[in-house]
C-alpha positions as MATLAB code, in Angstrom:
seq = 'MMKVRYAAAEDFEQMAVIDKSITKAEFTRWADNAQVLFIYENDDFAGWLQYSYFLEKIPFVNRFYILPEFRGLGDGKLTLLIWQRQMEERFFDEVMLSCESSNTKAQKLYEGLGYKIIGELELTDHTEIVYKKVLPKPDI';
ca = [
       0.000    0.000    0.000;
       1.320    3.406   -0.983;
       1.557    6.306    1.449;
       2.641    9.897    0.902;
       3.652   12.349    3.610;
       5.395   15.675    3.907;
       9.068   15.303    4.699;
      10.626   16.793    7.817;
      14.128   18.225    8.178;
      15.263   15.061    9.951;
      14.450   13.047    6.790;
      17.467   14.507    4.997;
      19.659   11.411    5.343;
      17.032    9.184    3.730;
      16.785   11.473    0.708;
      20.558   12.031    0.519;
      21.028    8.361   -0.337;
      19.296    9.109   -3.664;
      20.499   12.645   -4.425;
      23.842   13.689   -3.028;
      23.694   17.098   -4.752;
      21.179   18.469   -2.235;
      22.521   20.232    0.835;
      21.019   19.771    4.251;
      20.201   23.517    4.375;
      18.276   23.312    1.082;
      16.373   20.233    2.170;
      15.534   21.754    5.557;
      14.176   24.901    3.871;
      11.996   22.806    1.552;
      10.782   20.604    4.394;
       9.994   23.623    6.563;
       7.911   25.051    3.689;
       6.094   21.745    2.999;
       7.678   21.463   -0.445;
       8.835   17.843   -0.184;
       6.662   14.743   -0.347;
       8.064   11.363    0.655;
       6.576    8.265   -0.947;
       6.380    4.890    0.788;
       5.306    1.502   -0.462;
       4.441   -0.932    2.338;
       6.466    1.226    4.765;
       9.546    1.127    2.509;
      10.871    4.444    1.202;
       9.950    4.477   -2.495;
      10.824    8.002   -3.655;
      10.251   11.698   -3.323;
       8.855   14.803   -5.007;
      10.198   18.302   -4.384;
       8.673   21.446   -5.789;
       9.131   25.188   -5.655;
       7.613   28.064   -7.594;
       8.433   29.077  -11.157;
       8.544   32.872  -11.348;
       7.545   32.730   -7.672;
       3.923   31.950   -8.588;
       3.511   28.641  -10.439;
       4.144   25.362   -8.553;
       6.963   23.568  -10.372;
       8.203   20.035   -9.667;
      11.996   20.274   -9.506;
      12.756   16.724   -8.439;
      10.637   13.620   -8.754;
      12.196   10.235   -8.275;
      10.785    6.761   -7.740;
      13.323    4.111   -6.758;
      13.727    1.519   -9.544;
      12.285   -1.356   -7.514;
       9.027    0.587   -7.028;
       8.510    1.761  -10.601;
       5.492    0.474  -12.485;
       3.296    0.198   -9.387;
       1.415    3.448  -10.000;
       3.097    5.315   -7.136;
       4.436    8.050   -9.413;
       1.057    8.686  -10.983;
      -0.735    8.716   -7.646;
       1.874   11.017   -6.094;
       1.458   13.523   -8.916;
      -2.324   13.374   -8.570;
      -2.053   13.983   -4.810;
       0.316   16.910   -5.375;
      -1.939   18.380   -8.081;
      -4.943   18.161   -5.752;
      -3.003   19.983   -3.050;
      -2.181   22.742   -5.527;
      -5.827   22.940   -6.640;
      -6.926   23.300   -3.023;
      -4.469   26.183   -2.661;
      -6.182   27.844   -5.651;
      -3.302   27.600   -8.110;
      -4.445   27.793  -11.735;
      -1.630   25.737  -13.211;
       1.380   23.574  -12.382;
       4.613   22.824  -14.213;
       7.324   20.187  -14.348;
      10.046   18.995  -16.665;
      12.015   15.896  -17.588;
      14.952   14.911  -19.720;
      14.078   14.369  -23.366;
      15.461   10.820  -23.098;
      13.019    9.891  -20.296;
      10.178    8.587  -22.433;
       8.450    6.830  -19.504;
       8.122   10.112  -17.618;
       6.891   11.855  -20.765;
       4.193    9.208  -21.219;
       3.137    9.580  -17.577;
       2.964   13.377  -17.713;
       1.147   13.503  -21.023;
      -1.278   10.817  -19.814;
      -2.122   13.066  -16.860;
      -2.887   15.991  -19.175;
       0.404   17.881  -19.098;
       1.208   19.750  -22.311;
       4.674   20.484  -23.660;
       5.331   24.211  -23.573;
       9.007   24.249  -24.517;
      12.458   22.782  -24.275;
      15.643   23.865  -22.567;
      18.946   23.036  -24.241;
      21.249   22.406  -21.297;
      24.942   21.601  -21.451;
      24.536   17.836  -21.289;
      20.893   17.205  -22.222;
      17.597   18.679  -23.363;
      14.865   19.234  -20.775;
      11.202   19.155  -21.875;
       9.012   21.606  -19.954;
       5.355   20.773  -19.276;
       2.388   22.723  -17.953;
      -1.053   21.646  -16.826;
      -4.064   23.877  -16.228;
      -5.824   22.820  -13.038;
      -9.575   22.668  -12.525;
     -11.071   25.029  -10.011;
     -11.732   23.333   -6.661;
     -15.276   22.755   -5.486;
     -15.933   25.018   -2.507;
];
């Protein structure tokens, strides 16, 4: 069974096993601002999603990683749907994310959830595809 929860500053070591480029100060700031979701499958750490704000106003997924042994179970899709719902409930009109052009599985997932390609970034070592999704207005 999949579970998702907000990460806390003390969760840094668990995430650092996956991404050594993140500093403890960065992670603590994200955790303190509820910008990190931790994903568990049957109480085992399965991955994480970290977001911030593009142009300081559009929620943007910066990092989204499911450990290889948990891929294909639907955890990634469900995590994105949970995150999108949270953004809807906060009255955001749209959300954004990106992935490497070589990551066709992620592209299929994002496009299947209604994300539309809005551009590409030519980086030094790869091309990043940028997606946007318009969110429905929440029922209140």
